[in-house]
PDB file of C-alpha atoms in Angstrom:
ATOM      1  CA  MET A 238       0.032   0.029  -0.032  1.00  0.00           C
ATOM      2  CA  GLY A 239       3.098   2.263   0.353  1.00  0.00           C
ATOM      3  CA  HIS A 240       2.477   5.821   1.539  1.00  0.00           C
ATOM      4  CA  CYS A 241      -0.741   6.167  -0.508  1.00  0.00           C
ATOM      5  CA  THR A 242      -3.694   7.431   1.541  1.00  0.00           C
ATOM      6  CA  SER A 243      -6.393   9.896   0.512  1.00  0.00           C
ATOM      7  CA  LYS A 244      -4.767  10.626  -2.822  1.00  0.00           C
ATOM      8  CA  CYS A 245      -5.487   7.056  -3.838  1.00  0.00           C
ATOM      9  CA  GLY A 246      -9.099   7.334  -2.788  1.00  0.00           C
ATOM     10  CA  ILE A 247      -8.618   5.447   0.430  1.00  0.00           C
ATOM     11  CA  THR A 248     -10.594   6.759   3.391  1.00  0.00           C
ATOM     12  CA  LYS A 249      -9.544   6.460   6.981  1.00  0.00           C
ATOM     13  CA  GLU A 250     -11.946   3.626   7.695  1.00  0.00           C
ATOM     14  CA  SER A 251     -11.007   1.607   4.609  1.00  0.00           C
ATOM     15  CA  TYR A 252      -7.337   2.128   5.426  1.00  0.00           C
ATOM     16  CA  TYR A 253      -7.794   0.604   8.866  1.00  0.00           C
ATOM     17  CA  LYS A 254      -9.901  -2.141   7.449  1.00  0.00           C
ATOM     18  CA  SER A 255      -7.012  -3.029   5.095  1.00  0.00           C
ATOM     19  CA  LEU A 256      -4.668  -3.095   8.033  1.00  0.00           C
ATOM     20  CA  PHE A 257      -6.928  -5.245  10.036  1.00  0.00           C
ATOM     21  CA  ILE A 258      -7.331  -7.756   7.186  1.00  0.00           C
ATOM     22  CA  SER A 259      -3.577  -8.176   7.121  1.00  0.00           C
ATOM     23  CA  TYR A 260      -3.552  -9.069  10.813  1.00  0.00           C
ATOM     24  CA  PRO A 261      -2.229 -11.401  12.127  1.00  0.00           C
ATOM     25  CA  PHE A 262      -0.281 -12.428   9.054  1.00  0.00           C
ATOM     26  CA  VAL A 263       1.841  -9.241   8.976  1.00  0.00           C
ATOM     27  CA  SER A 264       5.281  -9.066   7.275  1.00  0.00           C
ATOM     28  CA  GLU A 265       7.779  -6.326   7.651  1.00  0.00           C
ATOM     29  CA  ASN A 266       6.522  -4.440   4.562  1.00  0.00           C
ATOM     30  CA  SER A 267       2.791  -5.302   4.496  1.00  0.00           C
ATOM     31  CA  ALA A 268       1.491  -1.996   5.812  1.00  0.00           C
ATOM     32  CA  VAL A 269       2.541   1.536   6.543  1.00  0.00           C
ATOM     33  CA  GLY A 270       3.533   1.945  10.154  1.00  0.00           C
ATOM     34  CA  TYR A 271       2.129  -1.331  11.314  1.00  0.00           C
ATOM     35  CA  TYR A 272       3.504  -2.312  14.668  1.00  0.00           C
ATOM     36  CA  ARG A 273       2.871  -5.609  16.395  1.00  0.00           C
ATOM     37  CA  ILE A 274       3.864  -6.733  19.894  1.00  0.00           C
ATOM     38  CA  THR A 275       3.362 -10.212  21.224  1.00  0.00           C
ATOM     39  CA  LYS A 276       3.754 -11.124  24.900  1.00  0.00           C
ATOM     40  CA  TYR A 277       5.704 -14.311  25.716  1.00  0.00           C
ATOM     41  CA  GLY A 278       5.873 -15.133  29.440  1.00  0.00           C
ATOM     42  CA  GLY A 279       5.815 -11.482  30.533  1.00  0.00           C
ATOM     43  CA  ILE A 280       8.249 -10.184  27.870  1.00  0.00           C
ATOM     44  CA  TYR A 281       7.080  -8.067  24.943  1.00  0.00           C
ATOM     45  CA  LYS A 282       8.626  -9.088  21.584  1.00  0.00           C
ATOM     46  CA  GLN A 283       7.947  -6.536  18.857  1.00  0.00           C
ATOM     47  CA  LYS A 284       8.077  -6.251  15.136  1.00  0.00           C
ATOM     48  CA  SER A 285       7.933  -2.808  13.558  1.00  0.00           C
ATOM     49  CA  ALA A 286       7.498  -1.747   9.956  1.00  0.00           C
ATOM     50  CA  PHE A 287       8.882   1.742   9.580  1.00  0.00           C
ATOM     51  CA  GLY A 288       8.201   5.236  10.954  1.00  0.00           C
ATOM     52  CA  GLN A 289       7.287   6.257  14.439  1.00  0.00           C
ATOM     53  CA  GLU A 290       4.651   4.039  16.060  1.00  0.00           C
ATOM     54  CA  PRO A 291       2.658   4.352  19.287  1.00  0.00           C
ATOM     55  CA  LYS A 292       3.751   2.018  22.122  1.00  0.00           C
ATOM     56  CA  ILE A 293       1.831  -0.215  24.434  1.00  0.00           C
ATOM     57  CA  VAL A 294       3.646   0.202  27.706  1.00  0.00           C
ATOM     58  CA  ARG A 295       1.606  -2.264  29.720  1.00  0.00           C
ATOM     59  CA  LEU A 296      -0.959  -4.943  28.926  1.00  0.00           C
ATOM     60  CA  ASP A 297      -2.658  -6.280  32.086  1.00  0.00           C
ATOM     61  CA  VAL A 298      -4.428  -9.519  31.462  1.00  0.00           C
ATOM     62  CA  PRO A 299      -4.762 -11.950  34.499  1.00  0.00           C
ATOM     63  CA  THR A 300      -2.757 -15.068  33.869  1.00  0.00           C
ATOM     64  CA  ILE A 301      -5.356 -17.067  35.809  1.00  0.00           C
ATOM     65  CA  ALA A 302      -8.881 -15.908  36.411  1.00  0.00           C
ATOM     66  CA  ASP A 303     -11.116 -17.424  39.091  1.00  0.00           C
ATOM     67  CA  PRO A 304     -14.492 -18.476  37.497  1.00  0.00           C
ATOM     68  CA  ARG A 305     -16.260 -17.332  40.679  1.00  0.00           C
ATOM     69  CA  TRP A 306     -15.129 -13.669  40.156  1.00  0.00           C
ATOM     70  CA  GLU A 307     -17.967 -11.264  39.475  1.00  0.00           C
ATOM     71  CA  GLU A 308     -15.887  -9.463  36.794  1.00  0.00           C
ATOM     72  CA  VAL A 309     -12.426  -9.414  35.197  1.00  0.00           C
ATOM     73  CA  THR A 310     -10.698  -6.173  34.207  1.00  0.00           C
ATOM     74  CA  LEU A 311      -8.316  -6.013  31.223  1.00  0.00           C
ATOM     75  CA  GLN A 312      -6.054  -2.955  30.964  1.00  0.00           C
ATOM     76  CA  CYS A 313      -4.120  -1.530  28.074  1.00  0.00           C
ATOM     77  CA  GLU A 314      -1.801   1.398  28.727  1.00  0.00           C
ATOM     78  CA  TYR A 315      -0.108   3.100  25.786  1.00  0.00           C
ATOM     79  CA  ASP A 316       1.976   6.045  24.692  1.00  0.00           C
ATOM     80  CA  LEU A 317       0.934   7.761  21.435  1.00  0.00           C
ATOM     81  CA  GLY A 318       4.051   9.974  21.323  1.00  0.00           C
ATOM     82  CA  GLY A 319       2.011  13.203  21.379  1.00  0.00           C
ATOM     83  CA  LYS A 320      -0.427  12.081  18.710  1.00  0.00           C
ATOM     84  CA  ASP A 321      -4.247  11.844  19.054  1.00  0.00           C
ATOM     85  CA  LEU A 322      -5.984   8.542  19.643  1.00  0.00           C
ATOM     86  CA  TYR A 323      -7.952   7.112  16.721  1.00  0.00           C
ATOM     87  CA  SER A 324      -9.138   3.778  18.256  1.00  0.00           C
ATOM     88  CA  VAL A 325      -8.583   1.030  20.782  1.00  0.00           C
ATOM     89  CA  LYS A 326      -9.736  -2.392  19.828  1.00  0.00           C
ATOM     90  CA  TRP A 327      -9.920  -5.575  21.876  1.00  0.00           C
ATOM     91  CA  PHE A 328      -9.795  -9.078  20.449  1.00  0.00           C
ATOM     92  CA  LYS A 329     -10.338 -12.520  21.890  1.00  0.00           C
ATOM     93  CA  ASP A 330      -8.669 -15.326  19.977  1.00  0.00           C
ATOM     94  CA  GLY A 331      -8.377 -12.954  17.017  1.00  0.00           C
ATOM     95  CA  VAL A 332     -12.008 -11.834  17.004  1.00  0.00           C
ATOM     96  CA  GLU A 333     -12.862  -8.214  17.825  1.00  0.00           C
ATOM     97  CA  PHE A 334     -15.253  -7.827  20.739  1.00  0.00           C
ATOM     98  CA  PHE A 335     -14.827  -4.174  21.881  1.00  0.00           C
ATOM     99  CA  ARG A 336     -13.960  -0.903  20.181  1.00  0.00           C
ATOM    100  CA  PHE A 337     -13.366   2.529  21.594  1.00  0.00           C
ATOM    101  CA  MET A 338     -13.244   5.464  19.106  1.00  0.00           C
ATOM    102  CA  PRO A 339     -13.383   8.935  20.680  1.00  0.00           C
ATOM    103  CA  SER A 340     -14.338  10.573  17.329  1.00  0.00           C
ATOM    104  CA  SER A 341     -17.376   8.335  16.904  1.00  0.00           C
ATOM    105  CA  GLU A 342     -20.841   8.278  18.479  1.00  0.00           C
ATOM    106  CA  PRO A 343     -21.204   6.227  20.544  1.00  0.00           C
ATOM    107  CA  VAL A 344     -17.559   6.131  21.514  1.00  0.00           C
ATOM    108  CA  SER A 345     -17.782   2.544  22.749  1.00  0.00           C
ATOM    109  CA  GLU A 346     -19.046  -0.407  20.820  1.00  0.00           C
ATOM    110  CA  TYR A 347     -19.407  -4.035  21.856  1.00  0.00           C
ATOM    111  CA  PHE A 348     -19.477  -6.998  19.458  1.00  0.00           C
ATOM    112  CA  HIS A 349     -20.905 -10.221  20.662  1.00  0.00           C
ATOM    113  CA  VAL A 350     -18.352 -13.029  20.948  1.00  0.00           C
ATOM    114  CA  GLU A 351     -19.376 -16.357  22.469  1.00  0.00           C
ATOM    115  CA  GLY A 352     -18.211 -16.893  26.003  1.00  0.00           C
ATOM    116  CA  ILE A 353     -17.749 -13.259  27.080  1.00  0.00           C
ATOM    117  CA  VAL A 354     -19.958 -10.357  28.059  1.00  0.00           C
ATOM    118  CA  VAL A 355     -18.645  -6.789  28.264  1.00  0.00           C
ATOM    119  CA  ASP A 356     -19.756  -4.260  30.879  1.00  0.00           C
ATOM    120  CA  ILE A 357     -19.753  -1.443  28.360  1.00  0.00           C
ATOM    121  CA  ALA A 358     -20.563   1.214  30.984  1.00  0.00           C
ATOM    122  CA  GLN A 359     -17.291   0.332  32.800  1.00  0.00           C
ATOM    123  CA  SER A 360     -15.192  -0.022  29.607  1.00  0.00           C
ATOM    124  CA  ASN A 361     -13.235   2.768  27.897  1.00  0.00           C
ATOM    125  CA  GLY A 362     -10.029   3.540  26.015  1.00  0.00           C
ATOM    126  CA  ARG A 363      -7.854   2.198  28.799  1.00  0.00           C
ATOM    127  CA  GLN A 364      -9.700  -0.807  30.135  1.00  0.00           C
ATOM    128  CA  VAL A 365     -12.425  -3.400  29.430  1.00  0.00           C
ATOM    129  CA  LYS A 366     -14.524  -5.129  32.095  1.00  0.00           C
ATOM    130  CA  LEU A 367     -15.800  -8.585  31.389  1.00  0.00           C
ATOM    131  CA  LEU A 368     -18.717 -10.005  33.468  1.00  0.00           C
ATOM    132  CA  GLY A 369     -18.231 -13.244  35.404  1.00  0.00           C
ATOM    133  CA  GLN A 370     -20.756 -16.061  35.451  1.00  0.00           C
ATOM    134  CA  SER A 371     -22.314 -14.822  38.670  1.00  0.00           C
ATOM    135  CA  ASN A 372     -23.286 -11.568  36.909  1.00  0.00           C
ATOM    136  CA  ASN A 373     -24.630 -13.139  33.860  1.00  0.00           C
ATOM    137  CA  ARG A 374     -27.339 -15.837  33.695  1.00  0.00           C
ATOM    138  CA  ARG A 375     -28.145 -15.571  29.975  1.00  0.00           C
ATOM    139  CA  GLU A 376     -25.175 -17.567  28.572  1.00  0.00           C
ATOM    140  CA  ARG A 377     -22.231 -19.706  29.653  1.00  0.00           C
ATOM    141  CA  ILE A 378     -19.133 -17.599  30.423  1.00  0.00           C
ATOM    142  CA  ASN A 379     -15.757 -18.836  29.186  1.00  0.00           C
ATOM    143  CA  LEU A 380     -13.041 -16.272  29.748  1.00  0.00           C
ATOM    144  CA  ALA A 381     -10.146 -18.517  28.821  1.00  0.00           C
ATOM    145  CA  GLY A 382      -8.259 -17.485  25.683  1.00  0.00           C
ATOM    146  CA  SER A 383      -5.829 -15.021  24.082  1.00  0.00           C
ATOM    147  CA  TYR A 384      -6.619 -11.332  24.506  1.00  0.00           C
ATOM    148  CA  GLY A 385      -5.234  -8.608  22.262  1.00  0.00           C
ATOM    149  CA  CYS A 386      -5.196  -4.889  22.431  1.00  0.00           C
ATOM    150  CA  GLU A 387      -4.770  -2.787  19.240  1.00  0.00           C
ATOM    151  CA  VAL A 388      -4.073   0.948  19.494  1.00  0.00           C
ATOM    152  CA  SER A 389      -4.122   3.288  16.523  1.00  0.00           C
ATOM    153  CA  SER A 390      -3.168   7.001  16.309  1.00  0.00           C
ATOM    154  CA  GLU A 391      -5.129   9.628  14.308  1.00  0.00           C
ATOM    155  CA  ALA A 392      -4.374  10.926  10.820  1.00  0.00           C
ATOM    156  CA  PRO A 393      -2.119  11.704   9.171  1.00  0.00           C
ATOM    157  CA  SER A 394       0.246   9.119  10.731  1.00  0.00           C
ATOM    158  CA  PHE A 395      -2.214   6.201  11.084  1.00  0.00           C
ATOM    159  CA  ARG A 396       0.181   4.210  13.234  1.00  0.00           C
ATOM    160  CA  MET A 397      -0.747   1.069  15.059  1.00  0.00           C
ATOM    161  CA  THR A 398       0.516  -1.120  17.855  1.00  0.00           C
ATOM    162  CA  TYR A 399      -0.694  -4.492  19.138  1.00  0.00           C
ATOM    163  CA  ALA A 400      -0.050  -6.700  22.164  1.00  0.00           C
ATOM    164  CA  GLU A 401      -1.619  -9.875  23.350  1.00  0.00           C
ATOM    165  CA  ALA A 402      -1.549 -12.184  26.429  1.00  0.00           C
ATOM    166  CA  ASN A 403      -3.200 -15.419  27.429  1.00  0.00           C
ATOM    167  CA  MET A 404      -5.659 -15.952  30.255  1.00  0.00           C
ATOM    168  CA  SER A 405      -6.568 -19.280  31.819  1.00  0.00           C
ATOM    169  CA  VAL A 406      -9.606 -19.915  34.011  1.00  0.00           C
ATOM    170  CA  ALA A 407      -8.853 -21.972  37.165  1.00  0.00           C
ATOM    171  CA  VAL A 408      -9.132 -22.415  40.858  1.00  0.00           C
ATOM    172  CA  LEU A 409      -5.837 -23.806  42.016  1.00  0.00           C
ATOM    173  CA  PRO A 410      -5.738 -26.485  44.723  1.00  0.00           C
ATOM    174  CA  THR A 411      -4.295 -25.192  47.975  1.00  0.00           C
ATOM    175  CA  LYS A 412      -3.023 -28.492  49.445  1.00  0.00           C
ATOM    176  CA  PRO A 413      -1.798 -32.004  48.475  1.00  0.00           C
ATOM    177  CA  PRO A 414      -4.213 -34.851  47.811  1.00  0.00           C
ATOM    178  CA  VAL A 415      -5.248 -37.247  50.583  1.00  0.00           C
ATOM    179  CA  LEU A 416      -4.124 -40.894  50.202  1.00  0.00           C
ATOM    180  CA  ASP A 417      -6.429 -43.354  52.115  1.00  0.00           C
ATOM    181  CA  GLY A 418      -6.478 -47.117  52.668  1.00  0.00           C
ATOM    182  CA  PHE A 419      -2.719 -47.486  52.457  1.00  0.00           C
ATOM    183  CA  ARG A 420      -1.127 -49.483  55.328  1.00  0.00           C
ATOM    184  CA  PRO A 421       2.427 -49.350  56.603  1.00  0.00           C
ATOM    185  CA  TYR A 422       2.904 -53.185  56.396  1.00  0.00           C
ATOM    186  CA  TYR A 423       1.851 -55.789  53.888  1.00  0.00           C
ATOM    187  CA  GLU A 424       2.446 -59.484  53.264  1.00  0.00           C
ATOM    188  CA  ILE A 425       2.998 -61.086  49.943  1.00  0.00           C
ATOM    189  CA  GLY A 426      -0.306 -62.148  48.506  1.00  0.00           C
ATOM    190  CA  GLU A 427      -2.334 -59.404  50.197  1.00  0.00           C
ATOM    191  CA  VAL A 428      -4.292 -56.864  48.135  1.00  0.00           C
ATOM    192  CA  LEU A 429      -3.256 -53.266  48.251  1.00  0.00           C
ATOM    193  CA  GLU A 430      -6.324 -51.032  48.065  1.00  0.00           C
ATOM    194  CA  ALA A 431      -5.783 -47.295  47.971  1.00  0.00           C
ATOM    195  CA  ALA A 432      -7.965 -44.237  47.257  1.00  0.00           C
ATOM    196  CA  CYS A 433      -6.830 -40.685  46.474  1.00  0.00           C
ATOM    197  CA  THR A 434      -8.806 -37.461  46.875  1.00  0.00           C
ATOM    198  CA  SER A 435      -7.753 -34.111  45.506  1.00  0.00           C
ATOM    199  CA  ALA A 436      -8.281 -30.716  46.992  1.00  0.00           C
ATOM    200  CA  LEU A 437     -11.022 -28.514  45.583  1.00  0.00           C
ATOM    201  CA  SER A 438     -10.154 -27.064  42.187  1.00  0.00           C
ATOM    202  CA  TYR A 439     -11.425 -25.967  38.778  1.00  0.00           C
ATOM    203  CA  PRO A 440     -11.169 -27.610  36.362  1.00  0.00           C
ATOM    204  CA  PRO A 441     -11.254 -30.929  38.209  1.00  0.00           C
ATOM    205  CA  ALA A 442      -7.777 -32.208  39.095  1.00  0.00           C
ATOM    206  CA  VAL A 443      -6.273 -35.119  37.198  1.00  0.00           C
ATOM    207  CA  LEU A 444      -5.095 -37.878  39.637  1.00  0.00           C
ATOM    208  CA  THR A 445      -2.262 -40.266  38.919  1.00  0.00           C
ATOM    209  CA  PHE A 446      -0.899 -43.168  41.009  1.00  0.00           C
ATOM    210  CA  ILE A 447       2.866 -43.814  40.860  1.00  0.00           C
ATOM    211  CA  LEU A 448       4.124 -47.137  42.223  1.00  0.00           C
ATOM    212  CA  ASN A 449       7.858 -47.471  42.885  1.00  0.00           C
ATOM    213  CA  GLY A 450       8.582 -44.660  40.439  1.00  0.00           C
ATOM    214  CA  LYS A 451       6.356 -45.947  37.617  1.00  0.00           C
ATOM    215  CA  GLU A 452       2.950 -44.614  36.712  1.00  0.00           C
ATOM    216  CA  VAL A 453       0.145 -47.092  37.431  1.00  0.00           C
ATOM    217  CA  ASP A 454      -1.781 -48.205  34.377  1.00  0.00           C
ATOM    218  CA  ARG A 455      -5.115 -46.404  34.145  1.00  0.00           C
ATOM    219  CA  ALA A 456      -6.732 -49.713  33.290  1.00  0.00           C
ATOM    220  CA  ILE A 457      -6.491 -50.918  36.903  1.00  0.00           C
ATOM    221  CA  THR A 458      -7.634 -47.643  38.420  1.00  0.00           C
ATOM    222  CA  THR A 459     -11.264 -46.553  39.064  1.00  0.00           C
ATOM    223  CA  ASP A 460     -12.665 -43.018  38.991  1.00  0.00           C
ATOM    224  CA  LEU A 461     -14.873 -42.561  42.080  1.00  0.00           C
ATOM    225  CA  PRO A 462     -17.864 -40.187  42.252  1.00  0.00           C
ATOM    226  CA  THR A 463     -16.781 -36.602  42.714  1.00  0.00           C
ATOM    227  CA  THR A 464     -18.185 -34.206  45.294  1.00  0.00           C
ATOM    228  CA  GLY A 465     -18.554 -30.489  45.684  1.00  0.00           C
ATOM    229  CA  TYR A 466     -19.428 -29.618  42.077  1.00  0.00           C
ATOM    230  CA  ASN A 467     -22.497 -27.632  41.001  1.00  0.00           C
ATOM    231  CA  GLU A 468     -23.252 -24.975  38.454  1.00  0.00           C
ATOM    232  CA  GLU A 469     -23.100 -22.251  41.079  1.00  0.00           C
ATOM    233  CA  ILE A 470     -19.820 -23.239  42.820  1.00  0.00           C
ATOM    234  CA  LEU A 471     -17.944 -24.722  39.836  1.00  0.00           C
ATOM    235  CA  ILE A 472     -15.129 -26.150  41.962  1.00  0.00           C
ATOM    236  CA  SER A 473     -14.969 -29.883  42.858  1.00  0.00           C
ATOM    237  CA  VAL A 474     -12.716 -32.677  44.049  1.00  0.00           C
ATOM    238  CA  SER A 475     -11.479 -35.685  42.104  1.00  0.00           C
ATOM    239  CA  ARG A 476     -11.242 -39.201  43.502  1.00  0.00           C
ATOM    240  CA  LEU A 477      -9.348 -42.228  42.114  1.00  0.00           C
ATOM    241  CA  SER A 478      -8.728 -45.699  43.527  1.00  0.00           C
ATOM    242  CA  PHE A 479      -6.804 -48.819  42.568  1.00  0.00           C
ATOM    243  CA  SER A 480      -6.214 -52.315  43.851  1.00  0.00           C
ATOM    244  CA  LEU A 481      -3.262 -54.679  43.269  1.00  0.00           C
ATOM    245  CA  ARG A 482      -2.371 -58.153  44.581  1.00  0.00           C
ATOM    246  CA  LEU A 483       1.124 -57.818  45.879  1.00  0.00           C
ATOM    247  CA  GLU A 484       4.063 -59.941  44.869  1.00  0.00           C
ATOM    248  CA  ARG A 485       7.665 -60.103  46.006  1.00  0.00           C
ATOM    249  CA  GLN A 486       8.689 -57.901  43.089  1.00  0.00           C
ATOM    250  CA  HIS A 487       6.595 -55.035  44.443  1.00  0.00           C
ATOM    251  CA  PHE A 488       8.990 -54.732  47.427  1.00  0.00           C
ATOM    252  CA  PRO A 489      12.445 -53.952  46.053  1.00  0.00           C
ATOM    253  CA  GLY A 490      14.724 -53.688  49.047  1.00  0.00           C
ATOM    254  CA  GLY A 491      11.836 -54.691  51.203  1.00  0.00           C
ATOM    255  CA  THR A 492       9.783 -51.516  50.735  1.00  0.00           C
ATOM    256  CA  LEU A 493       6.982 -50.293  48.496  1.00  0.00           C
ATOM    257  CA  HIS A 494       6.489 -46.588  47.550  1.00  0.00           C
ATOM    258  CA  LEU A 495       3.155 -45.196  46.432  1.00  0.00           C
ATOM    259  CA  VAL A 496       2.574 -41.629  45.257  1.00  0.00           C
ATOM    260  CA  CYS A 497      -0.670 -39.871  44.478  1.00  0.00           C
ATOM    261  CA  GLN A 498      -0.210 -36.885  42.160  1.00  0.00           C
ATOM    262  CA  SER A 499      -2.819 -34.168  41.590  1.00  0.00           C
ATOM    263  CA  SER A 500      -2.338 -31.828  38.563  1.00  0.00           C
ATOM    264  CA  LEU A 501      -4.124 -29.411  36.260  1.00  0.00           C
ATOM    265  CA  PRO A 502      -2.451 -30.291  32.932  1.00  0.00           C
ATOM    266  CA  ASP A 503      -4.401 -27.722  30.860  1.00  0.00           C
ATOM    267  CA  ILE A 504      -3.337 -24.750  33.058  1.00  0.00           C
ATOM    268  CA  PRO A 505       0.248 -23.612  32.218  1.00  0.00           C
ATOM    269  CA  ASN A 506       2.959 -23.086  34.855  1.00  0.00           C
ATOM    270  CA  VAL A 507       0.983 -24.760  37.650  1.00  0.00           C
ATOM    271  CA  ARG A 508       2.959 -27.281  39.743  1.00  0.00           C
ATOM    272  CA  ALA A 509       1.508 -30.662  40.656  1.00  0.00           C
ATOM    273  CA  PHE A 510       0.852 -31.625  44.233  1.00  0.00           C
ATOM    274  CA  LYS A 511       2.077 -35.054  45.491  1.00  0.00           C
ATOM    275  CA  THR A 512       1.441 -37.185  48.527  1.00  0.00           C
ATOM    276  CA  GLU A 513       3.822 -40.174  49.082  1.00  0.00           C
ATOM    277  CA  LYS A 514       3.652 -43.098  51.468  1.00  0.00           C
ATOM    278  CA  THR A 515       5.912 -46.077  52.065  1.00  0.00           C
ATOM    279  CA  ALA A 516       5.010 -49.635  53.131  1.00  0.00           C
ATOM    280  CA  THR A 517       7.329 -52.346  54.432  1.00  0.00           C
ATOM    281  CA  LEU A 518       7.121 -56.089  53.788  1.00  0.00           C
ATOM    282  CA  ALA A 519       5.768 -57.704  56.945  1.00  0.00           C
ATOM    283  CA  ALA A 520       8.305 -59.265  59.318  1.00  0.00           C
ATOM    284  CA  SER A 521       6.818 -62.743  58.986  1.00  0.00           C
ATOM    285  CA  ASN A 522       7.489 -62.705  55.230  1.00  0.00           C
ATOM    286  CA  GLU A 523      10.996 -61.566  55.792  1.00  0.00           C
ATOM    287  CA  ARG A 524      11.728 -64.478  58.258  1.00  0.00           C
ATOM    288  CA  LEU A 525      10.161 -67.093  55.943  1.00  0.00           C
ATOM    289  CA  ALA A 526      12.272 -65.859  53.098  1.00  0.00           C
ATOM    290  CA  GLN A 527      15.477 -66.139  55.142  1.00  0.00           C
ATOM    291  CA  GLU A 528      14.896 -69.422  57.010  1.00  0.00           C
ATOM    292  CA  ALA A 529      16.390 -72.586  55.458  1.00  0.00           C
ATOM    293  CA  PRO A 530      14.391 -75.876  55.499  1.00  0.00           C
ATOM    294  CA  LYS A 531      15.284 -78.375  58.325  1.00  0.00           C
ATOM    295  CA  SER A 532      17.413 -81.461  57.536  1.00  0.00           C
ATOM    296  CA  ALA A 533      15.317 -84.675  57.248  1.00  0.00           C
ATOM    297  CA  SER A 534      18.193 -86.951  58.515  1.00  0.00           C
ATOM    298  CA  SER A 535      18.191 -85.422  62.045  1.00  0.00           C
ATOM    299  CA  SER A 536      14.593 -86.469  62.537  1.00  0.00           C
ATOM    300  CA  ILE A 537      15.344 -90.068  61.689  1.00  0.00           C
ATOM    301  CA  LEU A 538      18.362 -90.519  64.013  1.00  0.00           C
ATOM    302  CA  VAL A 539      16.473 -90.160  67.236  1.00  0.00           C
ATOM    303  CA  PRO A 540      14.025 -93.115  66.895  1.00  0.00           C
ATOM    304  CA  SER A 541      16.781 -95.329  65.485  1.00  0.00           C
ATOM    305  CA  PHE A 542      19.008 -94.742  68.489  1.00  0.00           C
ATOM    306  CA  THR A 543      16.160 -95.509  70.856  1.00  0.00           C
ATOM    307  CA  MET A 544      15.461 -98.859  69.189  1.00  0.00           C
ATOM    308  CA  LEU A 545      19.118 -99.866  69.501  1.00  0.00           C
ATOM    309  CA  LEU A 546      19.162 -99.225  73.281  1.00  0.00           C
ATOM    310  CA  CYS A 547      16.040-101.285  73.767  1.00  0.00           C
ATOM    311  CA  PHE A 548      17.535-104.239  71.921  1.00  0.00           C
ATOM    312  CA  LEU A 549      20.822-104.256  73.947  1.00  0.00           C
ATOM    313  CA  ARG A 550      18.897-104.243  77.266  1.00  0.00           C
ATOM    314  CA  ILE A 551      16.822-107.239  76.385  1.00  0.00           C
ATOM    315  CA  SER A 552      19.824-109.269  75.287  1.00  0.00           C
ATOM    316  CA  TRP A 553      21.673-108.609  78.600  1.00  0.00           C
ATOM    317  CA  ASN A 554      18.903-110.217  80.646  1.00  0.00           C
TER     318      ASN A 554
END
């Protein structure tokens, strides 16, 4: 498009429409003054075309949002370098849902996107407020996704900048899982029966048993009924059990180690909780394994010696 603007019959609106169509597949020379910033783990990486562009100095998107919150505020702070603001646009997963244009009437406009509802009265050129599930009964709220803020300066520069960040929705567990039914001593041939219960979380925690350092096959585990979940509260616990008939090989060095791990694999950068217990092979099993069988010859010698004494006594008389 070069530096061609009104002389080529391109209006301000069509110019920005062209820029938007090129997003997010923007190359270094695809548009005049296009400026894109992408956030990776709290660091802004930026690609600029040419010319002076406005700058986004801070994009505040919660890394993890609690689904029980009444609202979530997204903030976009920028520096236009002394130029006037043309528009601020917000996107979720690449789809525009809110626009602020001070030169338009009304200045704020909301576009319906499934999973989010904007409190337009509390949204402006610096922030957007999204309603939580408790404040909206009309549709299911799903705030998880990638949120982008696009800021444009007024004519004649028509410069743009863009930043985005991801938001997950979760309630993190606050304590390790509880491991029940596990005893400190077992004998070979006994059945180990254990149950694991996670702390409250959203989404439901994924439970895993680890026996002597190896993950237990899901085929021998059983998902137990969960508790605590309903549409209002959202959070719940997870429960998992398994049983195994024990053999000598399950006690390397005479001990057995069992771990219950609770994790939220779909939520990035969240550590797993673990509860570990150890059982020892019962003492009776240890003695039996160490005792050698008695010699059969010693049991025969005693009655033979008795018979010999009896014979000698009778002959003497």
